[in-house]
Amino acid sequence: MDFKDEIKLFGDKVEKLKSQIQTEEATKNAFIMPFIKVLGYDVFDPFEVMPEFVADIGIKKGEKVDYAILKEGQPSILIECKHWGESLDPHNSQLFRYFHTTKAKFGLLSNGIVYRFYTDLMEPNKMDEKPFFEFNVTDIKDNQVEELKKFHKSYFNIESIQNTASDLKYMNELKILMVEEFQNPSEGLVKLFAKQIYRGMLTSKVVEQLGGLTRKSIQQYINDLITERLTSALKKESEPEQTAADRDVTAVAAEKGLLIETTDEEKEGYMIVKTILRKHINPARVAHRDAQSYFAILLDDNNRKTICRLYMHGSRKYIGTFDEQKKETKTEIFTVDDIFNFEEVLHKTVEWYDMDRVPMATNG
């Protein structure tokens, strides 16, 4: 299983278990330690992961960090943990105190769901007040998986991460700023636009009036983008199912990177099918190919062994399952999680394909 699949499955597990986790200690055992393990570290090797790492602060001796990931005997990442139900905001100063007393270059503050990575971009050996990288493991995006992968034991390189940390930090802050500006445009943004469309004097009354219009214009622009995407998806849904010739064209287009756009829902559906089937087969045997009108999940990457198809682009979603004669039945689903309801038929489909692989015994 590759890192992306592993972290996505871990996020699914966290979402299902969190209601059962009542204490901070339970959060560490159920969420934080498995997360460290996903990063490739041996949580039971004190030369790699040191629990209750001592970080003396001035005259205060015996101060401890929940975990320290070690490299060549020195801490490289300090980890401070909180209960999953706690907000992390009040706890930044605690990790801040630990950071400057060690040689660690990264601090990680987490409640097992939200993970915040810190470093010393603003001032050497002094942890920044804001994280340069943050994600929610139950809703982690593909680009965030790629950034997190840099902290995996196999790829961990302090200089490489620090070189991109500054860009990540400012991109995150810009995203937050844009969300705030789109929801409630500041006077500065309103004036920036107003100077380009209004010829008169920008009085407070004019700025107030244009402020409301700016907010409405931004919202309308976003709505137009969403409507355009939905219209395109509905158009695809109304198209007839691909003929063999169409599929050939689609395959060629896919090879050239054209036309096909794999959505997050399709990726999540693929992960769910792999999770279902891993009980009986090696999940590495489960592959996928995207087409214009459907997302196919295949056994052994063989298009003659289609396990199921996902139709996720329209306003209504379907899963296509196959019987022993390879006849497809399309069933409407309402969320991606509904795929779990098809566990039995998916197992049977794989069994039929595997039976075909078994050579028949011959007489004599």
CSV table of C-alpha atoms in Angstrom, one decimal:
chain,number,residue,atom,x,y,z
A,1,MET,CA,0.0,0.0,0.0
A,2,ASP,CA,1.4,3.4,-0.9
A,3,PHE,CA,1.6,6.3,1.5
A,4,LYS,CA,-1.4,8.1,0.1
A,5,ASP,CA,-3.6,5.1,0.5
A,6,GLU,CA,-2.3,4.5,4.0
A,7,ILE,CA,-2.9,8.0,5.3
A,8,LYS,CA,-6.4,8.1,3.7
A,9,LEU,CA,-7.3,4.8,5.5
A,10,PHE,CA,-5.9,6.2,8.7
A,11,GLY,CA,-8.1,9.3,8.4
A,12,ASP,CA,-11.2,7.1,7.9
A,13,LYS,CA,-10.3,5.1,11.0
A,14,VAL,CA,-9.9,8.3,13.1
A,15,GLU,CA,-13.3,9.5,11.9
A,16,LYS,CA,-15.0,6.2,13.0
A,17,LEU,CA,-13.2,5.9,16.3
A,18,LYS,CA,-13.1,9.4,17.7
A,19,SER,CA,-16.5,9.2,19.5
A,20,GLN,CA,-15.0,6.3,21.6
A,21,ILE,CA,-11.9,8.2,22.6
A,22,GLN,CA,-12.5,9.9,26.0
A,23,THR,CA,-9.1,11.1,27.2
A,24,GLU,CA,-5.8,12.6,26.1
A,25,GLU,CA,-3.9,9.5,26.8
A,26,ALA,CA,-6.4,7.5,24.7
A,27,THR,CA,-5.9,10.0,21.9
A,28,LYS,CA,-2.2,9.4,22.0
A,29,ASN,CA,-2.6,5.6,21.8
A,30,ALA,CA,-5.3,5.5,19.2
A,31,PHE,CA,-4.4,8.4,17.0
A,32,ILE,CA,-0.9,9.9,17.5
A,33,MET,CA,1.1,6.8,17.8
A,34,PRO,CA,-0.5,5.2,14.7
A,35,PHE,CA,0.1,8.5,12.8
A,36,ILE,CA,3.8,8.4,13.7
A,37,LYS,CA,3.9,4.8,12.5
A,38,VAL,CA,2.3,5.8,9.2
A,39,LEU,CA,5.2,8.2,8.8
A,40,GLY,CA,7.5,5.2,8.9
A,41,TYR,CA,8.9,5.4,12.4
A,42,ASP,CA,9.0,2.6,14.9
A,43,VAL,CA,7.1,3.9,17.9
A,44,PHE,CA,8.5,1.1,20.1
A,45,ASP,CA,12.1,2.0,19.4
A,46,PRO,CA,13.3,4.7,21.8
A,47,PHE,CA,16.2,5.5,19.5
A,48,GLU,CA,13.7,6.6,16.9
A,49,VAL,CA,10.6,7.7,18.9
A,50,MET,CA,11.1,8.9,22.5
A,51,PRO,CA,7.9,9.3,24.5
A,52,GLU,CA,8.0,11.8,27.4
A,53,PHE,CA,11.1,13.5,26.0
A,54,VAL,CA,12.7,15.7,28.7
A,55,ALA,CA,13.0,19.3,27.6
A,56,ASP,CA,14.3,21.3,30.5
A,57,ILE,CA,13.3,25.0,30.5
A,58,GLY,CA,15.7,27.3,32.4
A,59,ILE,CA,15.5,26.5,36.1
A,60,LYS,CA,12.5,24.2,35.6
A,61,LYS,CA,13.8,20.7,35.2
A,62,GLY,CA,12.0,17.6,34.1
A,63,GLU,CA,9.7,19.4,31.6
A,64,LYS,CA,8.5,16.8,29.1
A,65,VAL,CA,7.3,16.8,25.5
A,66,ASP,CA,4.8,14.0,24.6
A,67,TYR,CA,7.0,12.6,21.9
A,68,ALA,CA,10.3,13.4,20.1
A,69,ILE,CA,11.2,11.8,16.8
A,70,LEU,CA,15.0,11.4,16.8
A,71,LYS,CA,17.6,11.5,14.1
A,72,GLU,CA,21.2,10.5,14.9
A,73,GLY,CA,20.4,10.7,18.6
A,74,GLN,CA,19.0,14.3,18.4
A,75,PRO,CA,15.4,15.4,18.4
A,76,SER,CA,14.2,16.5,14.9
A,77,ILE,CA,10.5,16.8,15.5
A,78,LEU,CA,8.8,17.6,18.9
A,79,ILE,CA,5.2,16.4,19.2
A,80,GLU,CA,2.8,17.8,21.7
A,81,CYS,CA,-0.6,16.1,21.9
A,82,LYS,CA,-4.1,17.1,23.1
A,83,HIS,CA,-7.4,15.3,23.4
A,84,TRP,CA,-9.2,15.2,20.0
A,85,GLY,CA,-12.1,17.3,21.2
A,86,GLU,CA,-9.8,20.2,22.3
A,87,SER,CA,-9.0,23.3,20.2
A,88,LEU,CA,-5.3,23.6,19.6
A,89,ASP,CA,-5.2,27.4,19.7
A,90,PRO,CA,-4.6,27.8,23.5
A,91,HIS,CA,-1.7,25.3,23.4
A,92,ASN,CA,0.7,27.0,21.0
A,93,SER,CA,2.7,28.6,23.8
A,94,GLN,CA,3.4,25.3,25.5
A,95,LEU,CA,5.2,23.8,22.4
A,96,PHE,CA,6.8,27.2,21.9
A,97,ARG,CA,8.5,26.9,25.3
A,98,TYR,CA,9.9,23.5,24.5
A,99,PHE,CA,11.1,24.3,21.0
A,100,HIS,CA,14.0,26.6,21.8
A,101,THR,CA,15.5,24.3,24.5
A,102,THR,CA,16.3,21.5,22.0
A,103,LYS,CA,17.9,21.1,18.6
A,104,ALA,CA,14.6,20.2,17.0
A,105,LYS,CA,13.8,22.1,13.8
A,106,PHE,CA,10.1,21.2,13.7
A,107,GLY,CA,7.3,21.2,16.2
A,108,LEU,CA,4.0,19.3,15.7
A,109,LEU,CA,0.9,20.2,17.7
A,110,SER,CA,-2.0,17.8,17.3
A,111,ASN,CA,-5.2,16.6,18.8
A,112,GLY,CA,-5.1,13.5,16.6
A,113,ILE,CA,-7.4,15.1,13.9
A,114,VAL,CA,-5.8,18.4,13.2
A,115,TYR,CA,-2.0,18.5,12.7
A,116,ARG,CA,0.0,21.8,12.8
A,117,PHE,CA,3.6,21.9,11.9
A,118,TYR,CA,5.8,24.7,13.1
A,119,THR,CA,9.4,25.8,12.4
A,120,ASP,CA,11.6,28.9,12.9
A,121,LEU,CA,11.1,30.9,9.7
A,122,MET,CA,10.9,34.3,11.4
A,123,GLU,CA,13.8,34.0,13.9
A,124,PRO,CA,16.4,31.2,14.3
A,125,ASN,CA,15.7,28.8,17.2
A,126,LYS,CA,12.4,30.5,18.0
A,127,MET,CA,9.3,28.8,17.0
A,128,ASP,CA,6.9,30.8,14.8
A,129,GLU,CA,3.6,31.7,16.2
A,130,LYS,CA,1.8,30.4,13.1
A,131,PRO,CA,2.2,26.9,11.6
A,132,PHE,CA,3.6,26.6,8.1
A,133,PHE,CA,1.6,23.5,7.4
A,134,GLU,CA,-1.8,22.4,8.7
A,135,PHE,CA,-4.3,19.7,7.7
A,136,ASN,CA,-7.3,17.7,9.0
A,137,VAL,CA,-6.4,14.0,8.6
A,138,THR,CA,-10.1,13.1,8.2
A,139,ASP,CA,-10.3,15.4,5.2
A,140,ILE,CA,-6.8,15.5,3.9
A,141,LYS,CA,-6.3,16.8,0.3
A,142,ASP,CA,-4.0,15.2,-2.2
A,143,ASN,CA,-1.6,18.2,-2.2
A,144,GLN,CA,-1.4,18.0,1.6
A,145,VAL,CA,-0.6,14.3,1.3
A,146,GLU,CA,2.4,15.2,-0.8
A,147,GLU,CA,3.6,17.8,1.7
A,148,LEU,CA,3.1,15.3,4.6
A,149,LYS,CA,5.1,12.7,2.7
A,150,LYS,CA,8.2,14.9,3.1
A,151,PHE,CA,8.1,14.0,6.9
A,152,HIS,CA,8.1,10.3,6.2
A,153,LYS,CA,11.2,8.6,7.5
A,154,SER,CA,12.2,7.5,4.0
A,155,TYR,CA,12.1,11.1,2.6
A,156,PHE,CA,12.8,13.3,5.6
A,157,ASN,CA,15.2,16.0,4.8
A,158,ILE,CA,15.3,19.1,7.0
A,159,GLU,CA,16.7,21.5,4.3
A,160,SER,CA,14.2,20.3,1.7
A,161,ILE,CA,11.3,20.9,4.0
A,162,GLN,CA,12.6,24.3,5.2
A,163,ASN,CA,13.0,25.4,1.6
A,164,THR,CA,9.3,25.0,1.0
A,165,ALA,CA,8.0,25.9,4.5
A,166,SER,CA,8.0,29.6,3.8
A,167,ASP,CA,5.9,29.2,0.6
A,168,LEU,CA,3.5,26.9,2.4
A,169,LYS,CA,3.1,29.3,5.3
A,170,TYR,CA,2.3,32.3,3.1
A,171,MET,CA,0.0,30.3,0.8
A,172,ASN,CA,-2.0,29.1,3.8
A,173,GLU,CA,-2.3,32.7,5.2
A,174,LEU,CA,-3.3,34.0,1.7
A,175,LYS,CA,-6.1,31.3,1.5
A,176,ILE,CA,-7.4,32.4,4.9
A,177,LEU,CA,-7.2,36.0,3.9
A,178,MET,CA,-9.1,35.4,0.6
A,179,VAL,CA,-11.9,33.5,2.4
A,180,GLU,CA,-12.3,36.5,4.7
A,181,GLU,CA,-12.2,39.0,1.9
A,182,PHE,CA,-14.7,37.0,-0.2
A,183,GLN,CA,-17.1,36.8,2.7
A,184,ASN,CA,-16.7,40.3,4.0
A,185,PRO,CA,-14.6,42.5,1.6
A,186,SER,CA,-12.3,45.0,3.5
A,187,GLU,CA,-12.4,48.7,2.8
A,188,GLY,CA,-8.9,48.3,1.1
A,189,LEU,CA,-10.2,45.7,-1.3
A,190,VAL,CA,-13.4,47.7,-2.1
A,191,LYS,CA,-11.3,50.8,-2.8
A,192,LEU,CA,-8.9,48.8,-5.0
A,193,PHE,CA,-11.9,47.8,-7.2
A,194,ALA,CA,-13.7,51.1,-6.8
A,195,LYS,CA,-10.9,53.2,-8.2
A,196,GLN,CA,-11.1,51.3,-11.4
A,197,ILE,CA,-14.8,51.6,-12.0
A,198,TYR,CA,-15.9,54.8,-10.1
A,199,ARG,CA,-14.9,58.2,-11.5
A,200,GLY,CA,-16.1,60.4,-8.6
A,201,MET,CA,-14.8,61.0,-5.1
A,202,LEU,CA,-14.7,57.9,-2.9
A,203,THR,CA,-16.8,59.2,0.0
A,204,SER,CA,-17.6,56.9,2.9
A,205,LYS,CA,-21.1,56.5,1.6
A,206,VAL,CA,-19.8,55.4,-1.8
A,207,VAL,CA,-17.4,53.0,-0.3
A,208,GLU,CA,-20.1,51.5,1.8
A,209,GLN,CA,-22.4,51.1,-1.2
A,210,LEU,CA,-19.7,49.6,-3.4
A,211,GLY,CA,-18.7,47.3,-0.5
A,212,GLY,CA,-22.1,45.6,-0.6
A,213,LEU,CA,-21.9,45.3,-4.4
A,214,THR,CA,-18.3,43.9,-4.2
A,215,ARG,CA,-19.5,41.2,-1.9
A,216,LYS,CA,-22.4,40.3,-4.1
A,217,SER,CA,-20.2,40.3,-7.2
A,218,ILE,CA,-17.7,37.9,-5.7
A,219,GLN,CA,-20.5,35.6,-4.5
A,220,GLN,CA,-22.1,35.8,-8.0
A,221,TYR,CA,-18.8,35.0,-9.7
A,222,ILE,CA,-18.3,31.9,-7.4
A,223,ASN,CA,-21.9,30.8,-8.1
A,224,ASP,CA,-21.3,31.1,-11.8
A,225,LEU,CA,-18.3,28.9,-11.6
A,226,ILE,CA,-20.2,26.3,-9.7
A,227,THR,CA,-23.1,26.4,-12.1
A,228,GLU,CA,-20.8,26.1,-15.1
A,229,ARG,CA,-19.2,23.0,-13.5
A,230,LEU,CA,-22.6,21.4,-12.7
A,231,THR,CA,-23.9,22.1,-16.2
A,232,SER,CA,-20.9,20.4,-17.7
A,233,ALA,CA,-21.4,17.4,-15.4
A,234,LEU,CA,-25.1,17.1,-16.3
A,235,LYS,CA,-24.2,17.3,-20.0
A,236,LYS,CA,-21.8,14.4,-19.5
A,237,GLU,CA,-24.5,12.4,-17.6
A,238,SER,CA,-27.0,12.8,-20.4
A,239,GLU,CA,-24.7,11.5,-23.0
A,240,PRO,CA,-25.2,7.8,-24.1
A,241,GLU,CA,-22.9,5.2,-22.6
A,242,GLN,CA,-19.7,4.9,-24.5
A,243,THR,CA,-19.4,2.5,-27.4
A,244,ALA,CA,-16.3,0.4,-27.9
A,245,ALA,CA,-15.0,3.0,-30.3
A,246,ASP,CA,-15.7,5.8,-27.9
A,247,ARG,CA,-13.8,3.9,-25.2
A,248,ASP,CA,-10.8,3.5,-27.5
A,249,VAL,CA,-10.8,7.3,-28.1
A,250,THR,CA,-11.1,7.9,-24.4
A,251,ALA,CA,-8.2,5.5,-23.7
A,252,VAL,CA,-6.0,7.4,-26.2
A,253,ALA,CA,-7.1,10.7,-24.6
A,254,ALA,CA,-6.2,9.4,-21.2
A,255,GLU,CA,-2.8,8.4,-22.3
A,256,LYS,CA,-2.2,11.9,-23.5
A,257,GLY,CA,-3.6,13.4,-20.3
A,258,LEU,CA,-6.6,15.0,-22.1
A,259,LEU,CA,-10.3,15.2,-21.3
A,260,ILE,CA,-10.2,13.1,-18.1
A,261,GLU,CA,-10.6,14.7,-14.7
A,262,THR,CA,-10.5,12.4,-11.7
A,263,THR,CA,-12.6,13.9,-8.9
A,264,ASP,CA,-12.0,13.6,-5.1
A,265,GLU,CA,-15.2,11.5,-4.8
A,266,GLU,CA,-13.9,9.0,-7.4
A,267,LYS,CA,-10.6,8.7,-5.5
A,268,GLU,CA,-12.5,8.2,-2.3
A,269,GLY,CA,-14.7,5.6,-3.9
A,270,TYR,CA,-11.6,3.8,-5.1
A,271,MET,CA,-10.2,3.8,-1.6
A,272,ILE,CA,-13.4,2.4,-0.2
A,273,VAL,CA,-13.5,-0.5,-2.7
A,274,LYS,CA,-9.8,-1.3,-1.9
A,275,THR,CA,-10.7,-1.3,1.8
A,276,ILE,CA,-13.6,-3.7,1.2
A,277,LEU,CA,-11.7,-6.1,-0.9
A,278,ARG,CA,-8.5,-6.2,1.2
A,279,LYS,CA,-10.2,-8.8,3.4
A,280,HIS,CA,-9.8,-11.4,0.7
A,281,ILE,CA,-7.2,-10.2,-1.8
A,282,ASN,CA,-4.0,-8.2,-2.0
A,283,PRO,CA,-5.2,-4.5,-2.3
A,284,ALA,CA,-2.4,-4.0,-4.8
A,285,ARG,CA,-4.5,-6.0,-7.3
A,286,VAL,CA,-7.2,-3.3,-7.3
A,287,ALA,CA,-6.6,-0.7,-10.0
A,288,HIS,CA,-8.6,2.1,-11.7
A,289,ARG,CA,-9.0,3.8,-15.0
A,290,ASP,CA,-10.9,7.0,-15.5
A,291,ALA,CA,-13.1,7.6,-18.5
A,292,GLN,CA,-15.2,10.6,-19.6
A,293,SER,CA,-18.5,9.1,-18.4
A,294,TYR,CA,-17.5,6.8,-15.6
A,295,PHE,CA,-14.7,5.7,-13.3
A,296,ALA,CA,-13.8,2.1,-13.6
A,297,ILE,CA,-12.3,0.0,-10.8
A,298,LEU,CA,-10.5,-3.1,-12.2
A,299,LEU,CA,-8.9,-6.3,-10.9
A,300,ASP,CA,-5.3,-6.8,-11.9
A,301,ASP,CA,-5.6,-3.6,-14.1
A,302,ASN,CA,-7.5,-5.7,-16.7
A,303,ASN,CA,-10.3,-4.0,-18.4
A,304,ARG,CA,-12.0,-7.4,-18.9
A,305,LYS,CA,-12.2,-7.7,-15.1
A,306,THR,CA,-14.2,-4.7,-14.1
A,307,ILE,CA,-15.1,-4.9,-10.4
A,308,CYS,CA,-17.4,-1.9,-10.6
A,309,ARG,CA,-17.9,1.5,-12.2
A,310,LEU,CA,-18.6,4.8,-10.4
A,311,TYR,CA,-20.8,7.4,-12.1
A,312,MET,CA,-20.1,10.5,-10.0
A,313,HIS,CA,-20.1,13.5,-12.4
A,314,GLY,CA,-23.9,14.2,-12.5
A,315,SER,CA,-26.4,15.5,-10.0
A,316,ARG,CA,-27.2,11.9,-9.3
A,317,LYS,CA,-24.6,9.3,-8.4
A,318,TYR,CA,-24.5,5.6,-9.4
A,319,ILE,CA,-22.5,2.5,-8.9
A,320,GLY,CA,-22.4,-0.1,-11.6
A,321,THR,CA,-21.9,-3.7,-10.4
A,322,PHE,CA,-21.4,-6.8,-12.5
A,323,ASP,CA,-22.8,-10.4,-12.3
A,324,GLU,CA,-21.3,-13.6,-13.5
A,325,GLN,CA,-22.2,-12.9,-17.1
A,326,LYS,CA,-20.5,-9.5,-16.8
A,327,LYS,CA,-23.9,-7.8,-17.1
A,328,GLU,CA,-23.8,-4.3,-15.5
A,329,THR,CA,-26.5,-3.2,-13.0
A,330,LYS,CA,-26.5,0.5,-12.1
A,331,THR,CA,-27.8,1.5,-8.7
A,332,GLU,CA,-28.2,5.0,-7.4
A,333,ILE,CA,-26.2,6.0,-4.3
A,334,PHE,CA,-26.5,9.2,-2.3
A,335,THR,CA,-23.0,9.4,-0.7
A,336,VAL,CA,-19.7,7.7,-1.5
A,337,ASP,CA,-20.0,5.8,1.8
A,338,ASP,CA,-23.0,4.0,0.3
A,339,ILE,CA,-20.4,1.9,-1.6
A,340,PHE,CA,-19.9,0.0,1.7
A,341,ASN,CA,-23.4,-1.5,1.2
A,342,PHE,CA,-22.1,-3.4,-1.9
A,343,GLU,CA,-19.5,-5.4,-0.1
A,344,GLU,CA,-21.0,-8.8,-0.8
A,345,VAL,CA,-21.5,-8.3,-4.6
A,346,LEU,CA,-18.0,-6.8,-5.0
A,347,HIS,CA,-16.5,-9.9,-3.3
A,348,LYS,CA,-18.6,-12.2,-5.5
A,349,THR,CA,-17.4,-10.4,-8.6
A,350,VAL,CA,-13.8,-10.8,-7.7
A,351,GLU,CA,-14.4,-14.5,-6.8
A,352,TRP,CA,-15.8,-15.1,-10.3
A,353,TYR,CA,-12.8,-13.5,-12.0
A,354,ASP,CA,-10.4,-15.5,-9.8
A,355,MET,CA,-12.3,-18.7,-10.6
A,356,ASP,CA,-11.6,-18.1,-14.3
A,357,ARG,CA,-7.9,-18.0,-13.5
A,358,VAL,CA,-7.9,-21.5,-12.0
A,359,PRO,CA,-6.9,-24.1,-14.6
A,360,MET,CA,-9.5,-26.9,-15.2
A,361,ALA,CA,-8.3,-30.4,-14.3
A,362,THR,CA,-7.9,-32.7,-17.2
A,363,ASN,CA,-8.8,-36.4,-17.3
A,364,GLY,CA,-6.1,-38.9,-17.9
